[in-house]
CSV table of C-alpha atoms in Angstrom, one decimal:
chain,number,residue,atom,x,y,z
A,1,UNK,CA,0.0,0.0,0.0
A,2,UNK,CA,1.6,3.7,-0.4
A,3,UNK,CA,1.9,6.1,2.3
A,4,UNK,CA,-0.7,8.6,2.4
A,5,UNK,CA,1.4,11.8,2.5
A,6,UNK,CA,-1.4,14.5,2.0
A,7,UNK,CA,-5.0,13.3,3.3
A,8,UNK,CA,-8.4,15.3,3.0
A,9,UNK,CA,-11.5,15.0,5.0
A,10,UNK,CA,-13.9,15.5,1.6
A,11,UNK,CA,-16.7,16.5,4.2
A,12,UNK,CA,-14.4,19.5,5.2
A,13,UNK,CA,-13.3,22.7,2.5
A,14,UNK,CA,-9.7,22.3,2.2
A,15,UNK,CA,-9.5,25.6,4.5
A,16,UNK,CA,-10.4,23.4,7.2
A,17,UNK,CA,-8.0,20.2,6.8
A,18,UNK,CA,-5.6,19.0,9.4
A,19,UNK,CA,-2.9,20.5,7.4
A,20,UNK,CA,-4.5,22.7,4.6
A,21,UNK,CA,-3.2,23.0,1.0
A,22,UNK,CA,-2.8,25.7,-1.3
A,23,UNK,CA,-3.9,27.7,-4.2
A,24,UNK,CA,-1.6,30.0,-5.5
A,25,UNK,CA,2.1,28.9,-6.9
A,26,UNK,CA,5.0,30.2,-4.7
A,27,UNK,CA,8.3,28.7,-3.4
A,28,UNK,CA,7.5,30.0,0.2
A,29,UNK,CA,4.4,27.7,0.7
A,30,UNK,CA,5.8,25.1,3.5
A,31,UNK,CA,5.9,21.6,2.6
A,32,UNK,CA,3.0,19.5,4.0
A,33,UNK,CA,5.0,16.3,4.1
A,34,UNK,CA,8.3,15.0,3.4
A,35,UNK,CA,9.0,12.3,0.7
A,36,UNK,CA,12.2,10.0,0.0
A,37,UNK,CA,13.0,9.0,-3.9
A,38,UNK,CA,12.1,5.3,-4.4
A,39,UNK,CA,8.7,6.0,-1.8
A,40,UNK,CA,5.4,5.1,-2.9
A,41,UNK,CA,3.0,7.7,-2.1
A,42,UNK,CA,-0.8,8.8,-2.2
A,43,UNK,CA,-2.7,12.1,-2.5
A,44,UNK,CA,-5.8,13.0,-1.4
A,45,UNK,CA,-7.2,15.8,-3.4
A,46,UNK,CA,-10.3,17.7,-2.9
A,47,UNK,CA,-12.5,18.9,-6.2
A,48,UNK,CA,-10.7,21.9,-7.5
A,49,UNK,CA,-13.6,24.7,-6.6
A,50,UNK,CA,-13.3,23.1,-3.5
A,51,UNK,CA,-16.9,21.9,-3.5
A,52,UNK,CA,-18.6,25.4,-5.1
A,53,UNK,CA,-20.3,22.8,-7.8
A,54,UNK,CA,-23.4,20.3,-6.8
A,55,UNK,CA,-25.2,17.9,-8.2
A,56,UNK,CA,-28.1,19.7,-9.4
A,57,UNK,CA,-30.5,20.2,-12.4
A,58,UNK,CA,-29.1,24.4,-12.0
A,59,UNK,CA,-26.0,26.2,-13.3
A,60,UNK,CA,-26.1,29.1,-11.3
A,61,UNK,CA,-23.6,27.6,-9.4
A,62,UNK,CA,-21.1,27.3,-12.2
A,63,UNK,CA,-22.4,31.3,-13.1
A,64,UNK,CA,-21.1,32.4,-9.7
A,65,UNK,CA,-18.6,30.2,-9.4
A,66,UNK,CA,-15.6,32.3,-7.1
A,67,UNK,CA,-12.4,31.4,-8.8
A,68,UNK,CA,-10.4,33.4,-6.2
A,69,UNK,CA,-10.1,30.0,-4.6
A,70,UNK,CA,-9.3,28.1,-7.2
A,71,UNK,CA,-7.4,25.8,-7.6
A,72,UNK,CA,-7.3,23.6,-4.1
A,73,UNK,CA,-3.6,22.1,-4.2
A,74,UNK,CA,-2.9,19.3,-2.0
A,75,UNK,CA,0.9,19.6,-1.0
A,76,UNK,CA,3.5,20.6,-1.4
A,77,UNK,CA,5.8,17.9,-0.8
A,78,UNK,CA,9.3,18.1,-0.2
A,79,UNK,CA,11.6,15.4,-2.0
A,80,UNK,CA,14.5,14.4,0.1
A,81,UNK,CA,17.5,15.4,-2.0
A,82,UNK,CA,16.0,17.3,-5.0
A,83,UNK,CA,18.2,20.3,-5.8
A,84,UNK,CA,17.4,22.8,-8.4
A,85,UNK,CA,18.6,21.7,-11.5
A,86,UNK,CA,17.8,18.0,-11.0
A,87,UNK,CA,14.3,16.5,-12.3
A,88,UNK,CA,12.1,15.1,-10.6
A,89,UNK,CA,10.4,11.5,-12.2
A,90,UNK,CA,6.7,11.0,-11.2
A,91,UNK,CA,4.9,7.5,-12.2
A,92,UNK,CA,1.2,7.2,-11.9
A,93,UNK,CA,0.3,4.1,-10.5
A,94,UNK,CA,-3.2,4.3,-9.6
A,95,UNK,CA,-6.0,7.1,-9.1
A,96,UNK,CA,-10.2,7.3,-8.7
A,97,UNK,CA,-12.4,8.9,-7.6
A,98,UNK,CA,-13.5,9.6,-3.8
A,99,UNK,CA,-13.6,6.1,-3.1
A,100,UNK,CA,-16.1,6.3,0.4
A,101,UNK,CA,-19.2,7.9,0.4
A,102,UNK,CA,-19.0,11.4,2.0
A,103,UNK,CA,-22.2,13.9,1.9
A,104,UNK,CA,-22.3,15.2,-1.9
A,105,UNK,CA,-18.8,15.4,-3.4
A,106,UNK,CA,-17.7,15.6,-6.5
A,107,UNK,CA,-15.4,12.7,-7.6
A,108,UNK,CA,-18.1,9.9,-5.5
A,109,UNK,CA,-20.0,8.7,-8.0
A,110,UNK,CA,-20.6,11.8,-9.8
A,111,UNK,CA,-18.5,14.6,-11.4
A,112,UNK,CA,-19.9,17.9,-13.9
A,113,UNK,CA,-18.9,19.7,-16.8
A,114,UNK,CA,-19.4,23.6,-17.1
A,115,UNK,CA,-19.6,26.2,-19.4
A,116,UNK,CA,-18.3,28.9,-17.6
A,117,UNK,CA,-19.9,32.7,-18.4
A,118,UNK,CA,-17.7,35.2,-20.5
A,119,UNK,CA,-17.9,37.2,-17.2
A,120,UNK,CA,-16.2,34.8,-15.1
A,121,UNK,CA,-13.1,33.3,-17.8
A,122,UNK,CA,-15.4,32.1,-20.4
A,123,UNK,CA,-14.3,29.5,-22.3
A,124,UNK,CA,-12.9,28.6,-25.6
A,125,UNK,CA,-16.2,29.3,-27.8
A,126,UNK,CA,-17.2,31.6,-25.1
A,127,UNK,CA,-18.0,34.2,-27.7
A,128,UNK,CA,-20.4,32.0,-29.1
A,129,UNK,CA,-21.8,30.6,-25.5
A,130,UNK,CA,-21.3,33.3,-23.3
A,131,UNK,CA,-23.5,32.2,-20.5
A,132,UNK,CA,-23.4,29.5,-18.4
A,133,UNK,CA,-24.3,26.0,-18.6
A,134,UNK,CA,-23.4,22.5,-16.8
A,135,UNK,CA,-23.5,18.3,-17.3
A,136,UNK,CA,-23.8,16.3,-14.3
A,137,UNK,CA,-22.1,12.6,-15.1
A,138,UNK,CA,-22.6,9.5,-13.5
A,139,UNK,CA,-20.1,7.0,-12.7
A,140,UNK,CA,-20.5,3.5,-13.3
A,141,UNK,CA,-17.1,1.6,-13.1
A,142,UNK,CA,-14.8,3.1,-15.5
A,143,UNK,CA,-18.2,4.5,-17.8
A,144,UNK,CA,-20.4,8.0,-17.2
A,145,UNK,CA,-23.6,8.6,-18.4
A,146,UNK,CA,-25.7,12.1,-18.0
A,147,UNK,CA,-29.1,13.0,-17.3
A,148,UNK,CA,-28.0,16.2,-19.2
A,149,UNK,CA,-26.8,14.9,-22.3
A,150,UNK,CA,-28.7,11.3,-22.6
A,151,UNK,CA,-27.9,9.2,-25.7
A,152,UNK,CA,-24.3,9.1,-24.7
A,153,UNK,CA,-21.9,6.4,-23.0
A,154,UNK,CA,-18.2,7.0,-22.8
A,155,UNK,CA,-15.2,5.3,-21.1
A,156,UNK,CA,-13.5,7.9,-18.9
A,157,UNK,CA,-9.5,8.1,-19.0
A,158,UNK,CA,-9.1,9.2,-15.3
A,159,UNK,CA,-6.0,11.8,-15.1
A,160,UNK,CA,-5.4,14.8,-13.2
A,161,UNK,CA,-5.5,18.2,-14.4
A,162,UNK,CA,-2.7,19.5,-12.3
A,163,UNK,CA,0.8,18.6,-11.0
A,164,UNK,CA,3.6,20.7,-10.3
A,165,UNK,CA,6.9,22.0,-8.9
A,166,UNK,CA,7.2,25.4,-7.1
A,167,UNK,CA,8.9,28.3,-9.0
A,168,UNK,CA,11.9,29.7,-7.9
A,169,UNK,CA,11.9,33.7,-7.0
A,170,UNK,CA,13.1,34.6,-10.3
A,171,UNK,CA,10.5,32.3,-12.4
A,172,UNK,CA,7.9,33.6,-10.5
A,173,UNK,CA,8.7,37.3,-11.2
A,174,UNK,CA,9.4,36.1,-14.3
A,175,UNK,CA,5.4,35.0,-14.5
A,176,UNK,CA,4.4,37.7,-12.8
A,177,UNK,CA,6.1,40.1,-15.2
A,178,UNK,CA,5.2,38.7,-18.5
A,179,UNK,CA,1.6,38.1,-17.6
A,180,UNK,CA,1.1,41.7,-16.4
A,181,UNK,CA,2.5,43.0,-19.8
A,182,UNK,CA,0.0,41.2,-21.3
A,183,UNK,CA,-3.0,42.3,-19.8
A,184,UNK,CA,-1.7,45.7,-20.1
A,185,UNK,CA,-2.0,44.9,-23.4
A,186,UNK,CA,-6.0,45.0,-23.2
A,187,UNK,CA,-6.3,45.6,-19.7
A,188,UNK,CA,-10.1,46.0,-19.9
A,189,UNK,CA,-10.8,43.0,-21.8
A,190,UNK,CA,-13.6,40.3,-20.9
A,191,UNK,CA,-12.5,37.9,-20.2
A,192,UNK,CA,-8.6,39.0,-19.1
A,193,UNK,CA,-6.1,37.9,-21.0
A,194,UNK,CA,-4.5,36.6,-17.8
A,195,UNK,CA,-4.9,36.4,-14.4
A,196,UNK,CA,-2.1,38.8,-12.4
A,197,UNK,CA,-1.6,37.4,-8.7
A,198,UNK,CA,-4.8,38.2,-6.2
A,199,UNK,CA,-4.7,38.4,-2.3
A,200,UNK,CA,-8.4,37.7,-1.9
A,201,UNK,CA,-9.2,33.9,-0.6
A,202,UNK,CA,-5.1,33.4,-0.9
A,203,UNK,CA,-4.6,29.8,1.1
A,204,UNK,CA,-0.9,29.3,1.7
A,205,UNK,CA,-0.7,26.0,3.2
A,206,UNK,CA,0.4,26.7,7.1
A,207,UNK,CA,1.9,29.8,5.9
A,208,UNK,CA,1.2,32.8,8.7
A,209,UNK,CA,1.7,36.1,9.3
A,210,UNK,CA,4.3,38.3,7.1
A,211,UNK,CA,5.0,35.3,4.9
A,212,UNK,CA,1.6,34.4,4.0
A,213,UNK,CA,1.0,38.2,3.2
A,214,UNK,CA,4.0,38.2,0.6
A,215,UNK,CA,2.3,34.7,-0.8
A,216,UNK,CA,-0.9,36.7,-1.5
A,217,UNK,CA,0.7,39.6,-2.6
A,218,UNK,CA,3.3,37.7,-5.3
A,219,UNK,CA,1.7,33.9,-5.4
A,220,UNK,CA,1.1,33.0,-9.5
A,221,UNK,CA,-2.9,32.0,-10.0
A,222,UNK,CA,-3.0,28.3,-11.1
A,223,UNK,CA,-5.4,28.6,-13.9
A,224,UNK,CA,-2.6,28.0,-16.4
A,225,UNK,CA,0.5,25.5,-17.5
A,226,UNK,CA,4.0,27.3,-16.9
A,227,UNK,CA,7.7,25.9,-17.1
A,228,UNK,CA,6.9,24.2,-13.9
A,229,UNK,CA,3.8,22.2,-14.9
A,230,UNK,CA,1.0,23.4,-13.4
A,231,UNK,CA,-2.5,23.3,-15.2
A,232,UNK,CA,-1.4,20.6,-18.2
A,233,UNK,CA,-5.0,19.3,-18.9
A,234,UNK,CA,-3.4,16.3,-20.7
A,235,UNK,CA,-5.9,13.7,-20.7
A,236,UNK,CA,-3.4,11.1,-21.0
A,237,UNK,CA,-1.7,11.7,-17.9
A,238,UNK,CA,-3.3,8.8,-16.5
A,239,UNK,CA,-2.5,5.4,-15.5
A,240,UNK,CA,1.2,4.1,-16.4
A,241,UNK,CA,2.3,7.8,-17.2
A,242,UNK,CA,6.0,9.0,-15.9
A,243,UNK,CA,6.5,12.4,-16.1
A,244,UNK,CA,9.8,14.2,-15.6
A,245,UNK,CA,9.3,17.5,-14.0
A,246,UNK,CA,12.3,20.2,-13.6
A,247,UNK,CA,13.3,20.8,-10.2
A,248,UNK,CA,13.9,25.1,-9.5
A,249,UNK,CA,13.8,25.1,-5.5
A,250,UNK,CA,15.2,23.0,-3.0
A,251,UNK,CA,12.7,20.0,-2.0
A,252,UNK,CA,11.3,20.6,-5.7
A,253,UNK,CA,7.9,21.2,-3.0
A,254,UNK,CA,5.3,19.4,-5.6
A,255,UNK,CA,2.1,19.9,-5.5
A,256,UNK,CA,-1.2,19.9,-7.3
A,257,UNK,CA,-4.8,18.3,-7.7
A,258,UNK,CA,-7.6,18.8,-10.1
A,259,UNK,CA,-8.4,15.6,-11.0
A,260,UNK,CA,-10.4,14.3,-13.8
A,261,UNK,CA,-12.6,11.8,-15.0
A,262,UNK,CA,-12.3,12.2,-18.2
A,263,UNK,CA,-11.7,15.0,-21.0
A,264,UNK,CA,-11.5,16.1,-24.3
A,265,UNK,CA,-8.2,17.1,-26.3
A,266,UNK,CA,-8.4,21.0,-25.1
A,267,UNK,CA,-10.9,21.3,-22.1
A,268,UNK,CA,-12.8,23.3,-24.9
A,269,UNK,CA,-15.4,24.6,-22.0
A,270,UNK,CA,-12.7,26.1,-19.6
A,271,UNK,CA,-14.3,23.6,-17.0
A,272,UNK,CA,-14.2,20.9,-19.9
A,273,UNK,CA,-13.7,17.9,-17.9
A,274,UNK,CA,-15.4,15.9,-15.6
A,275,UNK,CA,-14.1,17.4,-12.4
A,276,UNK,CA,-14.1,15.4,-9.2
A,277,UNK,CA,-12.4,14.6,-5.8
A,278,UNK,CA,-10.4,12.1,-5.6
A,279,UNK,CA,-6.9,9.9,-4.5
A,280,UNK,CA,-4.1,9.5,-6.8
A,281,UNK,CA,-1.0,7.1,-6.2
A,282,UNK,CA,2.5,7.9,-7.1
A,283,UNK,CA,6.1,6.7,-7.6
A,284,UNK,CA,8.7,9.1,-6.7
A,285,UNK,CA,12.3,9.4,-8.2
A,286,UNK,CA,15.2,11.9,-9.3
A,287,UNK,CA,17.5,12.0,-12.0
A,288,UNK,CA,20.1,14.1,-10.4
A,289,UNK,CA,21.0,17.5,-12.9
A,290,UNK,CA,18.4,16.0,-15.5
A,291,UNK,CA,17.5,19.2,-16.5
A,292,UNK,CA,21.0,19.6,-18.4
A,293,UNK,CA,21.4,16.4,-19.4
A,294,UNK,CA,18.5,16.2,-20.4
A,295,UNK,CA,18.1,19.9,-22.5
A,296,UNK,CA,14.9,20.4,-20.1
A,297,UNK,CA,14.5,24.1,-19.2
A,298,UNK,CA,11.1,25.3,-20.2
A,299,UNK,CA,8.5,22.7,-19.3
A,300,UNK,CA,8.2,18.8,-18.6
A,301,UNK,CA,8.4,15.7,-20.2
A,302,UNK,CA,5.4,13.1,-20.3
A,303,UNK,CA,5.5,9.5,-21.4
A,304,UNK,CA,2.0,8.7,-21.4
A,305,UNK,CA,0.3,5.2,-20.1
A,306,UNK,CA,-0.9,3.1,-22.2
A,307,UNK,CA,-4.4,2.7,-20.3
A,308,UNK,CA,-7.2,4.4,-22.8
A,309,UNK,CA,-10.4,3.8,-24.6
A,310,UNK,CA,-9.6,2.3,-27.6
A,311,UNK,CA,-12.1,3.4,-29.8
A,312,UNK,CA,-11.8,2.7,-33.7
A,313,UNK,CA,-14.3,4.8,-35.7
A,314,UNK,CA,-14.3,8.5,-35.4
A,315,UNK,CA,-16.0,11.6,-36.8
A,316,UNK,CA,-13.6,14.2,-37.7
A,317,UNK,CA,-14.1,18.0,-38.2
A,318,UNK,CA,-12.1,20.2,-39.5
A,319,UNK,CA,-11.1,23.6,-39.3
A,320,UNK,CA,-9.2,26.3,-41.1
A,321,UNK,CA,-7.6,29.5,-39.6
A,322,UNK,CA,-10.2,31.9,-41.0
A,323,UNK,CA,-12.5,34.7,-38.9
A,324,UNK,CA,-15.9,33.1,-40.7
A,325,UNK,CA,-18.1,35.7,-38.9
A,326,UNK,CA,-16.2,38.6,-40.7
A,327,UNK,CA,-14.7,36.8,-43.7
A,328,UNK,CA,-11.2,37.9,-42.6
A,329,UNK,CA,-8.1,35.8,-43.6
A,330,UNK,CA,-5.7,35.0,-40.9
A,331,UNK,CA,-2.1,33.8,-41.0
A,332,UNK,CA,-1.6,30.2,-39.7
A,333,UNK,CA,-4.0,30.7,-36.9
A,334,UNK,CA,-4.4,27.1,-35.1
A,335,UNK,CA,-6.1,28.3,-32.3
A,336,UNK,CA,-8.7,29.5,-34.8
A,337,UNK,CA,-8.4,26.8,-37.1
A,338,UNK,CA,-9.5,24.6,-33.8
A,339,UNK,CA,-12.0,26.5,-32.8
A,340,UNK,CA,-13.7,26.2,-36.1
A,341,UNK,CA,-13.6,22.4,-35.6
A,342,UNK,CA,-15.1,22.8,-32.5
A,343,UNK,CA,-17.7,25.3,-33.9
A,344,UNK,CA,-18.1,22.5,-36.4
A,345,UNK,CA,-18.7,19.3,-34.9
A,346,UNK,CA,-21.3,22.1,-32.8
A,347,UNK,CA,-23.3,22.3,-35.8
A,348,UNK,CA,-23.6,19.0,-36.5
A,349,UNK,CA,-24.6,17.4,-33.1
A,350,UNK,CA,-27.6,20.1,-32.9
A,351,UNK,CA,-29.2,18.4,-36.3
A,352,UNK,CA,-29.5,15.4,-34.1
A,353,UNK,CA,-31.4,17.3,-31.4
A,354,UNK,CA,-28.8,18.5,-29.3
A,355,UNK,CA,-28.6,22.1,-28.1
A,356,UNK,CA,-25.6,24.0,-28.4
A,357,UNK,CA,-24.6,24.4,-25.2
A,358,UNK,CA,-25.2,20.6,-24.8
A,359,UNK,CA,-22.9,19.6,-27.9
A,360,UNK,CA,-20.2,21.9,-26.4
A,361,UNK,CA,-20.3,19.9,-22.7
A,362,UNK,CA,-20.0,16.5,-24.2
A,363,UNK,CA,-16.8,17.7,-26.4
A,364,UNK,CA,-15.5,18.8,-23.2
A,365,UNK,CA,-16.1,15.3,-21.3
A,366,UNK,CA,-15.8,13.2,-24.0
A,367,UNK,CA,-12.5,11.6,-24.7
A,368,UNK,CA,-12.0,13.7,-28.5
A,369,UNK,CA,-9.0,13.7,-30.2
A,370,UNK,CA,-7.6,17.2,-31.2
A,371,UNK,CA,-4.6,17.8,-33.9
A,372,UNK,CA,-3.0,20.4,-35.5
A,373,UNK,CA,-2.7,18.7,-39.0
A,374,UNK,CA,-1.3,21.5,-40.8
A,375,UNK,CA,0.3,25.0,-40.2
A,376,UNK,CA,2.8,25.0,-43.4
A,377,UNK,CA,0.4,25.7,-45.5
A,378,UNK,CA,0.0,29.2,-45.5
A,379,UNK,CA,-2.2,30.9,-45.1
A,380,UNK,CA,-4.7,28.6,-43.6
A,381,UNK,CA,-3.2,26.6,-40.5
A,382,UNK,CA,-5.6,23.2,-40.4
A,383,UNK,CA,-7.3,21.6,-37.7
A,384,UNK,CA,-9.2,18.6,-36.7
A,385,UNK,CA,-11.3,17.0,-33.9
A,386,UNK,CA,-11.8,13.1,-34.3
A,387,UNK,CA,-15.5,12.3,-32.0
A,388,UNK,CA,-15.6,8.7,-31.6
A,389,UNK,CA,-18.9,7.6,-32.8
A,390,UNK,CA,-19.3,4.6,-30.5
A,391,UNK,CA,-19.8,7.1,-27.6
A,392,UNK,CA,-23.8,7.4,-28.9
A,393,UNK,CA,-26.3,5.5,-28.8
A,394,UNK,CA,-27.1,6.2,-32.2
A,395,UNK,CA,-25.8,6.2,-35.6
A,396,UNK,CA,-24.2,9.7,-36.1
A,397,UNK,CA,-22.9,9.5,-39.5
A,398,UNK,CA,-24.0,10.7,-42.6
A,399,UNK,CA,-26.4,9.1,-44.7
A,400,UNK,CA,-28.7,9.9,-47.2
A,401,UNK,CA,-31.6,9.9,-44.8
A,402,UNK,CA,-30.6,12.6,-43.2
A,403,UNK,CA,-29.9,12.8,-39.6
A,404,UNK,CA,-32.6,11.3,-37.4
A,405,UNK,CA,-33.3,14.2,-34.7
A,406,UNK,CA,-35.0,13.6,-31.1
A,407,UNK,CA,-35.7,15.2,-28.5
A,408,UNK,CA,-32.2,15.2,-26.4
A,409,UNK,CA,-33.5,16.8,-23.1
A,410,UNK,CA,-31.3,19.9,-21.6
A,411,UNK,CA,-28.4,20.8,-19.9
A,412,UNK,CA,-28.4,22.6,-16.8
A,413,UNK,CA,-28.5,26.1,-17.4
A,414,UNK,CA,-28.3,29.7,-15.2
A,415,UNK,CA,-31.8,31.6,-14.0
């Protein structure tokens, strides 16, 4: 059995654990357990609103949603040994959801999916679906089903959202600085371009007093992936996975949480997976001064498991780096050229009855396959989302019957 280095109480917010976690990235957060190289280890982590989101036929909760707290951490841990420079080899060897029964939480037999309003980070269509909207999914084994999107059964591929080392004081300025010159950039715009460190609802571990301010006042938000991990939203960082992570404080103090049961190749909704609480197992190692062996010195390294859904038939949509809505050419845009898949495949689930909003959810939760297929062909970079077509309970292809259209129920959506 592995040691459980970082427990939660899923009854409790993680403000109110033994020893509490964190959510905000800085190398003063104290560790919350040591760890040897060569120990088997287990996290507890707590949903990543820290229980904001409930199972409910409403998303007002997902509307007002306060993202000041987000995301609940569970660590850090120090590693015995690590040394900046060095990196720090993490194998997943198991992780689920909450496995007992504790009052309504997220990750124990259910999870969600939401659309989050353009007010409150939006999404990636979020100019398209600008309000708010929400899936719950139920668990059944390794499959989910949802009263908010029927017709569907998918096998999940469990992963977490999260992981990460601390920065060092000069990466973190270095955040802090680079993200500020980009809001400056459009400092009005909704939603921000990025999220510039916040004191409100700062939770620093055990920090107190003077040190705990400075964590507020300098602490990087979590919302995205930076050189030291942080918010990957791989969904194959699951079972089996190693990932080598570079090592920039003493300790290496890693941390994180988030964890899903399944998403889709780009979390298109912002919330795109299906959060939950839950425990995930580790292996712990270090390849001492890895990162210059090794030419790591921006971001990690994954070698994914080979524990997935195999499904063989797909769906794909494709989409070309072009503003549609104002006929304007762009140069080798893939975020566009994704998009339009997105907006694409959209389309085409709402002839068989689905809303939009509802088509958008299940991209998020299913397990889609994104791809840049093209960006040397200028000017249009190329796109394309691959939707397994196994996942319905329906034939979804084209034929020349023309798609067979039902009534597909709702999401949960915002008074």
């Amino acid at each position: 059995m592995p040691d459980v280095v970082f427990s939660v109480d899923q009854a409790r917010s993680m403000r109110d654990q033994a020893v509490p976690g964190h959510n905000r990235w800085h190398p003063d957060i104290p560790p919350a357990a040591n760890v040897r190289p060569g120990q088997h280890v287990r996290i507890e982590c707590r949903e990543w609103t820290d229980g904001q989101i409930g199972n409910n036929d409403s998303a007002n909760d997902v509307r007002d949603v306060d993202l000041t707290h987000a995301h609940m951490l569970s660590g850090p841990l120090y590693v015995e040994g690590a040394e900046p420079g060095d990196l720090l080899v993490v194998d997943i060897l198991d992780l689920g959801p909450v496995p007992q029964q504790v009052g309504d939480v997220p990750g124990q037999g259910w999870g969600y999916t939401g659309i989050f309003a353009k007010a409150n980070g939006g999404g990636f269509l979020t100019d398209h679906f600008p309000d708010a909207y929400k899936a719950i999914w139920d668990f059944a084994g390794q499959k989910c089903t949802s009263r908010h999107i029927p017709g569907v059964e998918f096998t999940g591929i469990t992963h977490p959202g999260l992981f990460g080392t601390a920065p060092s004081p000069e990466l973190l300025s270095r955040w802090n600085a680079r993200e500020r010159a980009l809001i400056d950039t459009d400092p009005t715009r909704v939603p921000p371009l990025a999220l510039p460190p916040l004191e409100e609802n700062t939770l620093g571990g055990t920090a107190t007093g003077e040190a705990l301010a400075a964590i507020a006042r300098e602490g990087a938000r979590t919302v995205p992936a930076r050189e030291n991990g942080g918010n990957h939203d791989i969904k194959n960082f699951t079972r089996g996975s190693r990932v080598f992570y570079p090592v920039h404080v003493p300790g290496a103090l890693f941390s994180g949480g988030d964890l899903h049961f399944s998403q889709g190749d780009g979390e298109i909704t912002f919330c795109g997976a299906i959060e939950m609480g839950g425990f995930i197992d580790f292996h712990i190692d270090l390849i001492k001064g890895g990162m210059e062996t090794y030419g790591v010195t921006t971001n990690p390294i994954l070698m994914p498991g080979n524990v997935e859904p195999r499904y063989s038939e797909f769906l794909t949509f494709i989409g070309i780096g072009v503003d549609h809505g104002t006929d304007t050419q762009l140069y080798n845009d893939a975020t566009v050229a994704y998009r339009n898949a997105c907006l694409n495949a959209v389309a085409y689930l709402e002839k068989f009855g689905y809303s939009g909003a509802q088509a958008y959810l299940l991209l998020g939760a299913a397990p889609i396959e994104g791809r840049v297929s093209g960006v040397v062909d200028i000017p249009n970079a190329c796109c394309s989302l691959y939707l397994p077509t196994a996942i319905f309970d329906f034939d979804i292809r084209p034929t020349a019957s023309g798609p067979v259209r039902a009534d597909r129920g709702s999401c949960a959506v915002s008074s």
